[in-house]
PDB file of C-alpha atoms in Angstrom:
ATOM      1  CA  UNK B 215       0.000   0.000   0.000  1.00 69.00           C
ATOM      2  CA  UNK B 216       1.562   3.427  -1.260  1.00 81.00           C
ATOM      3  CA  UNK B 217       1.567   6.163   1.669  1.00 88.00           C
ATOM      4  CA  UNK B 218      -0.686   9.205   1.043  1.00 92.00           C
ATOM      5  CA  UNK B 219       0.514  13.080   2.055  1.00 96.00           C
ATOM      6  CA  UNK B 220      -1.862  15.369   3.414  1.00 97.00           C
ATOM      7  CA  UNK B 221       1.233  17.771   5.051  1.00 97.00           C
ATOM      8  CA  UNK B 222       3.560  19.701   3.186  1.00 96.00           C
ATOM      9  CA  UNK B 223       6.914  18.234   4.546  1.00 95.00           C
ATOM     10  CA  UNK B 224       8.115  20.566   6.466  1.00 95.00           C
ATOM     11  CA  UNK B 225       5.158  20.693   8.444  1.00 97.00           C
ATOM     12  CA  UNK B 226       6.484  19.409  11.304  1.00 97.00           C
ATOM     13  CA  UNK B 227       9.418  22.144  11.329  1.00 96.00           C
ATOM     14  CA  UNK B 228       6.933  24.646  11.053  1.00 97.00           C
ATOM     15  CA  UNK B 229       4.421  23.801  14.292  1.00 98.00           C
ATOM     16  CA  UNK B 230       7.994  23.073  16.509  1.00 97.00           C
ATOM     17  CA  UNK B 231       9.441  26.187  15.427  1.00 97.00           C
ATOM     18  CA  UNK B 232       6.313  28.546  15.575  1.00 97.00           C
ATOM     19  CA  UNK B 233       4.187  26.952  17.614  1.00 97.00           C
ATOM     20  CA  UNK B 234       5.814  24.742  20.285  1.00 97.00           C
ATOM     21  CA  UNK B 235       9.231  26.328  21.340  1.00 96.00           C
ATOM     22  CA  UNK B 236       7.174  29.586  21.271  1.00 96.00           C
ATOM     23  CA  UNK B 237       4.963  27.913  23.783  1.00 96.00           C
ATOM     24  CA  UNK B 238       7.599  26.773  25.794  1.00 93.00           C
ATOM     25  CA  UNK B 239       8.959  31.005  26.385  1.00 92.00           C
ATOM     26  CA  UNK B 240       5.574  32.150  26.714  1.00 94.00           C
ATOM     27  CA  UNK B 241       4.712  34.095  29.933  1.00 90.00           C
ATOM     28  CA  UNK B 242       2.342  36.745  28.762  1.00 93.00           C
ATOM     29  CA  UNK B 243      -2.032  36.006  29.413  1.00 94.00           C
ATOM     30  CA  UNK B 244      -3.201  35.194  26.212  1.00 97.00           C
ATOM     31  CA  UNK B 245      -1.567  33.004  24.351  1.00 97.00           C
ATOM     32  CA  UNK B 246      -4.374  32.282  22.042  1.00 98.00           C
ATOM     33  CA  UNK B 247      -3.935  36.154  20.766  1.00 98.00           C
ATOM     34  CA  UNK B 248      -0.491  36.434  21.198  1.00 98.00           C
ATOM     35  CA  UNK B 249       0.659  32.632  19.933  1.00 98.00           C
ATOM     36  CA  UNK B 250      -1.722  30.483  18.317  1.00 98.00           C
ATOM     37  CA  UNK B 251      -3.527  33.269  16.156  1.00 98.00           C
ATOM     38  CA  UNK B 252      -0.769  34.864  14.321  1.00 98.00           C
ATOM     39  CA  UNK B 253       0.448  31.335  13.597  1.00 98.00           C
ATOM     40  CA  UNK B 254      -3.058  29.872  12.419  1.00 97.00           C
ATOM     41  CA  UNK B 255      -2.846  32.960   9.968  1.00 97.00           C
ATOM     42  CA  UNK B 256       0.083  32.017   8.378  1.00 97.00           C
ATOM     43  CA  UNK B 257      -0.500  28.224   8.129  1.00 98.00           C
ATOM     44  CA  UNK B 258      -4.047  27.482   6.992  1.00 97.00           C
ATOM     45  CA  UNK B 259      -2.508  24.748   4.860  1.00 98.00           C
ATOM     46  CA  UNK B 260      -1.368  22.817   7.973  1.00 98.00           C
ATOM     47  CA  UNK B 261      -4.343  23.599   9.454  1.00 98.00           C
ATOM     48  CA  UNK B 262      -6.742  22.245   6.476  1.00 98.00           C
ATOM     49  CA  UNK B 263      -4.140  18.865   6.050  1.00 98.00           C
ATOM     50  CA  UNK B 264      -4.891  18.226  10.108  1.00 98.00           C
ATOM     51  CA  UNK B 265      -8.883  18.319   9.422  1.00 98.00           C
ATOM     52  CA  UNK B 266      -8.197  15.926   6.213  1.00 98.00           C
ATOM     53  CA  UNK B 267      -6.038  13.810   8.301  1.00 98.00           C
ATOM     54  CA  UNK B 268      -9.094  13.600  10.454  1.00 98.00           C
ATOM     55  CA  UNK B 269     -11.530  12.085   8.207  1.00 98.00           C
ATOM     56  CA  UNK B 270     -12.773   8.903   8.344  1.00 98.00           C
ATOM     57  CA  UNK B 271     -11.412   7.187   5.395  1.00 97.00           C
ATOM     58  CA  UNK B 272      -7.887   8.129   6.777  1.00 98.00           C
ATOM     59  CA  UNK B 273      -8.158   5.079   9.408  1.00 98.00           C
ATOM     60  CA  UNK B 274      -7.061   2.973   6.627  1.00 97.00           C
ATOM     61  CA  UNK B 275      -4.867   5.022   4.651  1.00 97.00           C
ATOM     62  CA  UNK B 276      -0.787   5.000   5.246  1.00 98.00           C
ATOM     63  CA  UNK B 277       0.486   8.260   5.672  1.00 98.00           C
ATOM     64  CA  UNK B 278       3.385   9.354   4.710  1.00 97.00           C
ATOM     65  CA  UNK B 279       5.948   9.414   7.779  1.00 96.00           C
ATOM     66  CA  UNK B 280       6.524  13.303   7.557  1.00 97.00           C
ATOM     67  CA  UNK B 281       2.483  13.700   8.020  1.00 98.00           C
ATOM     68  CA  UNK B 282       3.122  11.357  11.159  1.00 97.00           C
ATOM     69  CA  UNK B 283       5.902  13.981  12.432  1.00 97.00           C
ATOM     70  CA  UNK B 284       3.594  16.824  12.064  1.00 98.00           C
ATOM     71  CA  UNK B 285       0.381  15.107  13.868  1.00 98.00           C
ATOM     72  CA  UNK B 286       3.115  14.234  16.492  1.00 98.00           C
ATOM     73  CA  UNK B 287       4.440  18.048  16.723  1.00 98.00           C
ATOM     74  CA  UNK B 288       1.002  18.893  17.289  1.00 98.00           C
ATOM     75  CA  UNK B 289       0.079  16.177  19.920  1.00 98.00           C
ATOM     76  CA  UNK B 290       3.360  17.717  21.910  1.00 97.00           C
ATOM     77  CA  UNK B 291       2.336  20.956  21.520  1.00 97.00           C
ATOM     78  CA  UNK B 292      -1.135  19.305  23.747  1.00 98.00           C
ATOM     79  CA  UNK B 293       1.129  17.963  26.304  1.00 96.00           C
ATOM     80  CA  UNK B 294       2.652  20.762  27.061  1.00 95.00           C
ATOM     81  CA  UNK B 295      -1.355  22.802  26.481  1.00 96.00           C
ATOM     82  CA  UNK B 296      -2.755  20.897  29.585  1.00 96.00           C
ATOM     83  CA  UNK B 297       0.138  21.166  32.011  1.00 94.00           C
ATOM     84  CA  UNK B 298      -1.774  23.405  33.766  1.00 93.00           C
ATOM     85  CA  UNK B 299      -4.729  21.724  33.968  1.00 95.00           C
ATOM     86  CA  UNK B 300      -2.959  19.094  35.587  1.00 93.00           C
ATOM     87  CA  UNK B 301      -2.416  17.428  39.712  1.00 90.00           C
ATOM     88  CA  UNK B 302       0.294  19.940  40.788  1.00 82.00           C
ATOM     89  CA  UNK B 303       3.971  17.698  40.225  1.00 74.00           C
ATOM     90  CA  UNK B 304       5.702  16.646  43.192  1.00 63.00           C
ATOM     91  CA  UNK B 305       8.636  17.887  41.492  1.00 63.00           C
ATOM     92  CA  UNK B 306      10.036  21.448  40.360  1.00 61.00           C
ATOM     93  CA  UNK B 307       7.727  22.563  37.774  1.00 57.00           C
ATOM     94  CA  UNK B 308       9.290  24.511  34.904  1.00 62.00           C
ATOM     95  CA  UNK B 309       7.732  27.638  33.742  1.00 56.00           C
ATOM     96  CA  UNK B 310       5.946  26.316  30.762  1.00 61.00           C
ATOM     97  CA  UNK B 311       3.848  24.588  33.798  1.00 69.00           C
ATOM     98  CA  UNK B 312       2.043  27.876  34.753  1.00 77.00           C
ATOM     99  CA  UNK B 313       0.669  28.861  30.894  1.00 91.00           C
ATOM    100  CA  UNK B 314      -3.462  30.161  30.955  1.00 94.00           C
ATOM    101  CA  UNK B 315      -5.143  27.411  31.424  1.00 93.00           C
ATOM    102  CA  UNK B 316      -7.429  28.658  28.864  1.00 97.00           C
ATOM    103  CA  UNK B 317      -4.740  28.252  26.134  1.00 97.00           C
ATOM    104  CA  UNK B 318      -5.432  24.842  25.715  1.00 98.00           C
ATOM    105  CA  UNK B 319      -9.311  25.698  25.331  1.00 98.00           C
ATOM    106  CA  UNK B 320      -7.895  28.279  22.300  1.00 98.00           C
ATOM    107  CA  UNK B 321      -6.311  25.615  20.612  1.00 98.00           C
ATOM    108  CA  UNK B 322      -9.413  22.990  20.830  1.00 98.00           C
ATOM    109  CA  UNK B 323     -11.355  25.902  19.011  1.00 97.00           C
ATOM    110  CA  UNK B 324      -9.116  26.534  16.409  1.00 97.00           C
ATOM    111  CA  UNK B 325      -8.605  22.925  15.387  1.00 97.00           C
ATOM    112  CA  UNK B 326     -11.057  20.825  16.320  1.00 96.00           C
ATOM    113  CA  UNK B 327     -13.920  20.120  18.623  1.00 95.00           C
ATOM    114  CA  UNK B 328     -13.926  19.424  22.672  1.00 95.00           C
ATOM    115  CA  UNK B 329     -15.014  15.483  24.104  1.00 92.00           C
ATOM    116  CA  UNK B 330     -15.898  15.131  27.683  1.00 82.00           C
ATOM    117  CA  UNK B 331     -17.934  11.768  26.697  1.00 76.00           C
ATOM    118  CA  UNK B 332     -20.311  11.826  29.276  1.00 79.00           C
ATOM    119  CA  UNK B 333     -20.475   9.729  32.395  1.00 84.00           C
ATOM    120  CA  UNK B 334     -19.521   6.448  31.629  1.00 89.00           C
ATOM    121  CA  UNK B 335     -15.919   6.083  31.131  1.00 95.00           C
ATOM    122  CA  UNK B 336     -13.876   4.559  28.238  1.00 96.00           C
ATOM    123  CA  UNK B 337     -10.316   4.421  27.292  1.00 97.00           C
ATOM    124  CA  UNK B 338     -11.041   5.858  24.190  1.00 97.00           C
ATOM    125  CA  UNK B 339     -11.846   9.183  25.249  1.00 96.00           C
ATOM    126  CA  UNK B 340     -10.373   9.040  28.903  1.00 97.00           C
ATOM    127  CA  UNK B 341      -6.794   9.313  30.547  1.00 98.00           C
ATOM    128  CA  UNK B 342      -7.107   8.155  34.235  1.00 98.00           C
ATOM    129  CA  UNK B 343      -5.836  10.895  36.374  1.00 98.00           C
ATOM    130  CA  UNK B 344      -7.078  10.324  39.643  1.00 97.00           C
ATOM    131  CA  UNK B 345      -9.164   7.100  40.959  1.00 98.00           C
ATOM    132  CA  UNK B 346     -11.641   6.995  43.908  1.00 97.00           C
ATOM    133  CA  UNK B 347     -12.115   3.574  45.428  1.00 97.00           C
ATOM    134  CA  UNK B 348     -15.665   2.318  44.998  1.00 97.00           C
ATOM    135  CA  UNK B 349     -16.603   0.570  48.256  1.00 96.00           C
ATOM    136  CA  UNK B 350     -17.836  -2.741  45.932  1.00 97.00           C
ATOM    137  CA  UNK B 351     -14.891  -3.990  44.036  1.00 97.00           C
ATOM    138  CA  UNK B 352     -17.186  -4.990  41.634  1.00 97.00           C
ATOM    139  CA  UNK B 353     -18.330  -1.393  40.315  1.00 96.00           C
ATOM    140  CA  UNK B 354     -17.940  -0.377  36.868  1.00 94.00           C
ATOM    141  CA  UNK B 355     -15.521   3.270  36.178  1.00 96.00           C
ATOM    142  CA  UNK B 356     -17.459   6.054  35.510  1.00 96.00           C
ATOM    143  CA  UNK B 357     -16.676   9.872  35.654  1.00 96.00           C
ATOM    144  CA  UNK B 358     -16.359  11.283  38.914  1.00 97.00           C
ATOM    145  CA  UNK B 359     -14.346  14.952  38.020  1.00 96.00           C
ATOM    146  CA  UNK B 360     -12.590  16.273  34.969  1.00 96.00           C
ATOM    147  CA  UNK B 361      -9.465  18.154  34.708  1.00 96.00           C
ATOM    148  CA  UNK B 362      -9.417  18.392  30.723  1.00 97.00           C
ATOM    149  CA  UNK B 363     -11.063  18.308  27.884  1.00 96.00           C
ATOM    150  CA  UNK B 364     -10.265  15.633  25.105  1.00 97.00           C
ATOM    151  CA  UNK B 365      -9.575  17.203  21.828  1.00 98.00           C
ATOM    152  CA  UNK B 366     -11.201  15.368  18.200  1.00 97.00           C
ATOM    153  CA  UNK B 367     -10.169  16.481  15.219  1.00 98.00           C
ATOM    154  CA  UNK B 368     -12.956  15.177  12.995  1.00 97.00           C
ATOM    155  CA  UNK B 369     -12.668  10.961  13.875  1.00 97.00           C
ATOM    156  CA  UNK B 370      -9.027  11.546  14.852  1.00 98.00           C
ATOM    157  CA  UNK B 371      -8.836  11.360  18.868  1.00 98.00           C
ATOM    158  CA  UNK B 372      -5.843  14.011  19.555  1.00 98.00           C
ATOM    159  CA  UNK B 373      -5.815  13.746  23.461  1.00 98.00           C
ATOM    160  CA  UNK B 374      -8.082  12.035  25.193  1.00 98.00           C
ATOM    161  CA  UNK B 375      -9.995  13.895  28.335  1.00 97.00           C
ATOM    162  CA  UNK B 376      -8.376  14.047  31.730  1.00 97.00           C
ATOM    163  CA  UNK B 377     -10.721  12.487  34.090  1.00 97.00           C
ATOM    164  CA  UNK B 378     -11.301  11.580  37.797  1.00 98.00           C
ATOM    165  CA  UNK B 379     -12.773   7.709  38.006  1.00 98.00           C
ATOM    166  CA  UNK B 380     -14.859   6.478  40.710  1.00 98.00           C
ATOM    167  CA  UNK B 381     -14.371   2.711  40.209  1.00 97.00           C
ATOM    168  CA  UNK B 382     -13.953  -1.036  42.028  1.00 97.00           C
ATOM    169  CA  UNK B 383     -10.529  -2.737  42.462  1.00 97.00           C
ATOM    170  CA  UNK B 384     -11.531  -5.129  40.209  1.00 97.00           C
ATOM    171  CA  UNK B 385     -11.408  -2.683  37.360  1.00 97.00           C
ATOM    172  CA  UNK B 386      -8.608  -0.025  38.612  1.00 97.00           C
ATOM    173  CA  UNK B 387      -6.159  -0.303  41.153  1.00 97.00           C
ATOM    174  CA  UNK B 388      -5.853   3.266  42.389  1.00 96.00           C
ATOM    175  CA  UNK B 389      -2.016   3.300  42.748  1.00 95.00           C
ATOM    176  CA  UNK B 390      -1.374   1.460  39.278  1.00 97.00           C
ATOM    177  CA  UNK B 391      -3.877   3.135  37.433  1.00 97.00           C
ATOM    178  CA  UNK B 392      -2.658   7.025  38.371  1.00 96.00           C
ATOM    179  CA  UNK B 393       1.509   5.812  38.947  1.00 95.00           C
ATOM    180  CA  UNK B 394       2.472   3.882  36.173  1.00 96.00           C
ATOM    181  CA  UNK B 395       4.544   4.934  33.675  1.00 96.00           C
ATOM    182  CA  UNK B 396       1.742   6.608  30.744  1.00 97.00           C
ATOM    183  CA  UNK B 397       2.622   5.873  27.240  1.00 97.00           C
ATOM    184  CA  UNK B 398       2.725   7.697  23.948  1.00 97.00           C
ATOM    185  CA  UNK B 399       3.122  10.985  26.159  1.00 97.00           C
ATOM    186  CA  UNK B 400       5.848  13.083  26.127  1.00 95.00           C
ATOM    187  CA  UNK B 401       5.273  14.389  29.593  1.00 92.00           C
ATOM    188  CA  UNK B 402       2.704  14.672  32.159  1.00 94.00           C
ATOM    189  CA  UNK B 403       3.228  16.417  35.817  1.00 90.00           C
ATOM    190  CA  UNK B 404       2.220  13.838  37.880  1.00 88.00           C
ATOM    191  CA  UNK B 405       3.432  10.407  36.735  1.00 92.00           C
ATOM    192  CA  UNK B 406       6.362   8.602  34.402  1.00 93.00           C
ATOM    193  CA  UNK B 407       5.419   9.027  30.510  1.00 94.00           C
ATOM    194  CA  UNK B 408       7.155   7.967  27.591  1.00 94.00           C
ATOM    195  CA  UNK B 409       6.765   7.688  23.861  1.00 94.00           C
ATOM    196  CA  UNK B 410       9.558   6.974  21.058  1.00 92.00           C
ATOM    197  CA  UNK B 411      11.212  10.401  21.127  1.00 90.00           C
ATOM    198  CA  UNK B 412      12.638  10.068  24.479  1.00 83.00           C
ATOM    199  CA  UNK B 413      16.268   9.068  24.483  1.00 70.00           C
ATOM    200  CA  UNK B 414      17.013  10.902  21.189  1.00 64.00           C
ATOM    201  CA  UNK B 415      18.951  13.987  20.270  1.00 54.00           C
ATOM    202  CA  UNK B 416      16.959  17.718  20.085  1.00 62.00           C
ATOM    203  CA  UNK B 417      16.287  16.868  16.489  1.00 60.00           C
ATOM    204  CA  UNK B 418      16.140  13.533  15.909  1.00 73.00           C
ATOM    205  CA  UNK B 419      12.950  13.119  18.344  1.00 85.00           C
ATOM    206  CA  UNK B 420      10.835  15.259  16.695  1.00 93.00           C
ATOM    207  CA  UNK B 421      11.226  12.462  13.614  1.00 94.00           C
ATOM    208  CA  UNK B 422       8.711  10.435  15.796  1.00 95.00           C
ATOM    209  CA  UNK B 423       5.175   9.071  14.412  1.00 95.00           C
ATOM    210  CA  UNK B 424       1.929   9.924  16.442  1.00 98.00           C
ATOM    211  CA  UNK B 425      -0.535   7.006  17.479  1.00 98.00           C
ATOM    212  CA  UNK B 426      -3.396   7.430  15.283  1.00 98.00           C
ATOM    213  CA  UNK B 427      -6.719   6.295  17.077  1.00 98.00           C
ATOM    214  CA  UNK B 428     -10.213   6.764  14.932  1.00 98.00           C
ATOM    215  CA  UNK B 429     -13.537   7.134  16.125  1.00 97.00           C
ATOM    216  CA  UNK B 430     -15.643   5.107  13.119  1.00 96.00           C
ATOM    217  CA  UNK B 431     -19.458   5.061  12.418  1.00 93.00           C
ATOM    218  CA  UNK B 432     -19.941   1.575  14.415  1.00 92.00           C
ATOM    219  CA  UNK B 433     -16.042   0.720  15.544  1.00 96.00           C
ATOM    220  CA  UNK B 434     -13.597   1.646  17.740  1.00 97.00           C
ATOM    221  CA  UNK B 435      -9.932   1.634  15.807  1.00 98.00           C
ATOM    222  CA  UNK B 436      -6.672   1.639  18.645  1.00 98.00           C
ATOM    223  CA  UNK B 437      -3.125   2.773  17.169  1.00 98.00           C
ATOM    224  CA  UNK B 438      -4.056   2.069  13.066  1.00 98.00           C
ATOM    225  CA  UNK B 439      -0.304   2.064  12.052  1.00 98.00           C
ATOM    226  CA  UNK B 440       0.199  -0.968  13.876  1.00 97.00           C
ATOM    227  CA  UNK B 441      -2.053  -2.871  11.559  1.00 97.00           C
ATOM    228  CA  UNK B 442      -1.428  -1.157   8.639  1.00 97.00           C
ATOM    229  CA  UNK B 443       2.349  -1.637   8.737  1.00 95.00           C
ATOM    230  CA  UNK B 444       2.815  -4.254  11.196  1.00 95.00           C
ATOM    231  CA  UNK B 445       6.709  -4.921  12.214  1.00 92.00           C
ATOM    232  CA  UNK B 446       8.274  -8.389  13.455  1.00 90.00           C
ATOM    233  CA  UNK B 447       9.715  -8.695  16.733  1.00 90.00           C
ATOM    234  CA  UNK B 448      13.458  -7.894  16.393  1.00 86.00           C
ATOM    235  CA  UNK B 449      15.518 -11.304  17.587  1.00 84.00           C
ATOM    236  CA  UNK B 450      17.324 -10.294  20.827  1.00 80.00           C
ATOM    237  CA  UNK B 451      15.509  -7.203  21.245  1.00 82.00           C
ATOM    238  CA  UNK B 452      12.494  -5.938  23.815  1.00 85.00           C
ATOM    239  CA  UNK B 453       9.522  -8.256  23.140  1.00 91.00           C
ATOM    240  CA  UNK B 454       6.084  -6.496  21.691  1.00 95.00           C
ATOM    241  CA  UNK B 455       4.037  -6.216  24.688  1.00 92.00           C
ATOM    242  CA  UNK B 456       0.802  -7.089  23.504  1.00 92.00           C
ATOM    243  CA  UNK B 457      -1.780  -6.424  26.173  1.00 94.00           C
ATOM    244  CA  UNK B 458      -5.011  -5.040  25.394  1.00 96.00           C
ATOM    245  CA  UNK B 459      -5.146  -2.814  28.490  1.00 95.00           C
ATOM    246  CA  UNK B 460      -2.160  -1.234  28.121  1.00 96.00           C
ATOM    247  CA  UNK B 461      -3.085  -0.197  24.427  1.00 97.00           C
ATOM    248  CA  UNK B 462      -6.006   0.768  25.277  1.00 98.00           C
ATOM    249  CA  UNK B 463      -5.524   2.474  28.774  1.00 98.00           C
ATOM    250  CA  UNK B 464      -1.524   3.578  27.755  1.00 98.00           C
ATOM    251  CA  UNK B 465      -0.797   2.859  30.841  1.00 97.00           C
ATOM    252  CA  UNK B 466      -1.078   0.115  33.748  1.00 96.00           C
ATOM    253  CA  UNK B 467      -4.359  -0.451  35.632  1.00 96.00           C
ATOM    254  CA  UNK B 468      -4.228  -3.722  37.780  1.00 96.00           C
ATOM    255  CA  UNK B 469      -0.586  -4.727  37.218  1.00 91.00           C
ATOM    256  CA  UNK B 470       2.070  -2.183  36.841  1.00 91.00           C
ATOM    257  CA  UNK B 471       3.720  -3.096  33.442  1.00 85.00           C
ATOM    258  CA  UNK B 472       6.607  -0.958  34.687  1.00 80.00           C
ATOM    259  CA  UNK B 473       8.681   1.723  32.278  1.00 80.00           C
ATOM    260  CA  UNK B 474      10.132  -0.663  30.023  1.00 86.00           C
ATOM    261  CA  UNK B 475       7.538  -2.435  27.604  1.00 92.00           C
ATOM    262  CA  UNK B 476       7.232  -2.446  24.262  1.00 94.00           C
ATOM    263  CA  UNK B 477       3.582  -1.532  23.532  1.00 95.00           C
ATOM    264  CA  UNK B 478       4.139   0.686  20.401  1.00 96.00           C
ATOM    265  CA  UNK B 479       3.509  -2.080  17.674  1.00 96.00           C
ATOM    266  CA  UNK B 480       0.056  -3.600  19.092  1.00 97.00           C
ATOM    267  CA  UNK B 481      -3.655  -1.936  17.578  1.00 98.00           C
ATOM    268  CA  UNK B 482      -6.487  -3.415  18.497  1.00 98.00           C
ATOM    269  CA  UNK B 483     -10.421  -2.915  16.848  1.00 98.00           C
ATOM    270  CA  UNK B 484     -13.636  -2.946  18.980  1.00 97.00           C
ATOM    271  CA  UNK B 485     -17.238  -2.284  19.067  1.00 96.00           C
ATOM    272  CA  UNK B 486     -18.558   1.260  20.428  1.00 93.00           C
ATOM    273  CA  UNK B 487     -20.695   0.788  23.258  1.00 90.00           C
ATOM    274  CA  UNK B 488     -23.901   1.938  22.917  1.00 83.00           C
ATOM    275  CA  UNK B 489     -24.196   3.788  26.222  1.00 78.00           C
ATOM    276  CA  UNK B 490     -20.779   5.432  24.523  1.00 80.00           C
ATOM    277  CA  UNK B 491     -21.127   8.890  23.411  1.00 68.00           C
ATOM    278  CA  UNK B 492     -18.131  11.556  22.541  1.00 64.00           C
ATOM    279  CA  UNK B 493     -19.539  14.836  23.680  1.00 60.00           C
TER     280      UNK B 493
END
């Protein structure tokens, strides 16, 4: 299957340089007028190739690996978004920490749309945060508090909502679920996260492909590259760690799977609940 481009190819270059490091010096009030606006006025191409990346249809296309870059510059200009909006870090928090919290709210309008999804929770649309103990081990998660918004860009989920869950044992174990290391992140305040980048040079990290999930008409589609491309297990190297719950969940919720798995090459297709809903 021949990859498809939807960014130009320096795309990526172009939301690091003017959006993200930018970002990163910004201690002024309104970074949505003094940041993101100037920028979205100078890059409506970028802007219109993240919508078409969003469609539908694009769950079973290949893109082409510089389109992956610039979904992945994006999705690290979000980390960095909803530091604020975040459990204060028992460590030092640098600057960037303390941006409005309504930048991240600016961004969501000028490229997409917001998800809460209701009550009942789902990995899909929810990143575990905190997790209140449900007296019966036995209960099902639902939505107790939210810290963020999740962020769609058409069927494309960009980062999932930050959520409170009230749940049993059975289904969360509080210190697992809101301690273990959470993957394809590039940082979070208040636990371990990791995705491919880390470990590589200033430049060469940014050369890092962003987990494409897709919200379909009747299915549920988990990390698409994975089963469009798949890759063998290299001999002598860190086995594929293919559990469902980490993939979905990207991170540990019973058993802590520690910092050092391999979860980057499972995917993983389900039905959508019908008690599901995204707003």
């Amino acid at each position: 299957m021949t990859a498809m481009t939807v960014f130009a190819p320096e795309a990526y270059h172009d939301i690091r340089q003017g959006l993200y490091e930018p970002t990163l010096e910004y201690d002024g009030g309104d970074w949505g007028r003094d940041v993101f606006d100037p920028w979205r006025a100078r890059h409506h191409a970028i802007l219109a190739a993240l919508s078409e990346a969003g469609r539908p249809e694009m769950a079973s296309r290949i893109l082409a690996d510089t389109d992956r870059w610039a979904l992945y510059a994006f999705s690290r200009l979000t980390d960095v978004l909803i530091l604020p909006l975040q459990p204060p870090s028992t460590d030092r928090d640098r600057p960037q920490d303390w941006l409005p919290p309504q930048a991240y709210h600016q961004f969501i309008a000028g490229t997409g749309r917001p998800v809460t999804g209701g009550q009942a929770f789902h990995p899909f649309l929810h990143e575990v945060v905190a997790v209140e103990p449900a007296d019966d081990p036995t209960t099902q998660p639902q939505v107790a508090a939210r810290w963020w918004p999740g962020l769609m860009v058409g069927s494309l989920m960009m980062m999932r909502a930050g959520v409170t869950v009230r749940a049993g044992v059975d289904h969360l174990d509080p210190a697992v679920a809101t301690k273990s290391t959470m993957y394809w992140a590039s940082r979070r305040r208040y636990r371990p996260a990791c995705d491919l980048s880390h470990g590589w040079g200033s430049h060469s990290r940014w050369r890092t492909s962003f987990r494409r999930d897709y919200w379909l008409t009747d299915q549920l589609l988990y990390n698409v590259d994975a089963a469009l491309q798949p890759k063998a297990e290299h001999p002598g190297g860190v086995p594929f760690n293919r559990d469902i719950d980490l993939l979905r969940h990207r991170c540990s919720t019973l058993v802590d799977w520690d910092d050092e798995q391999w979860p980057w090459e499972n995917h993983h297709n389900e039905p959508i609940p019908a008690a599901l809903v995204p707003e």
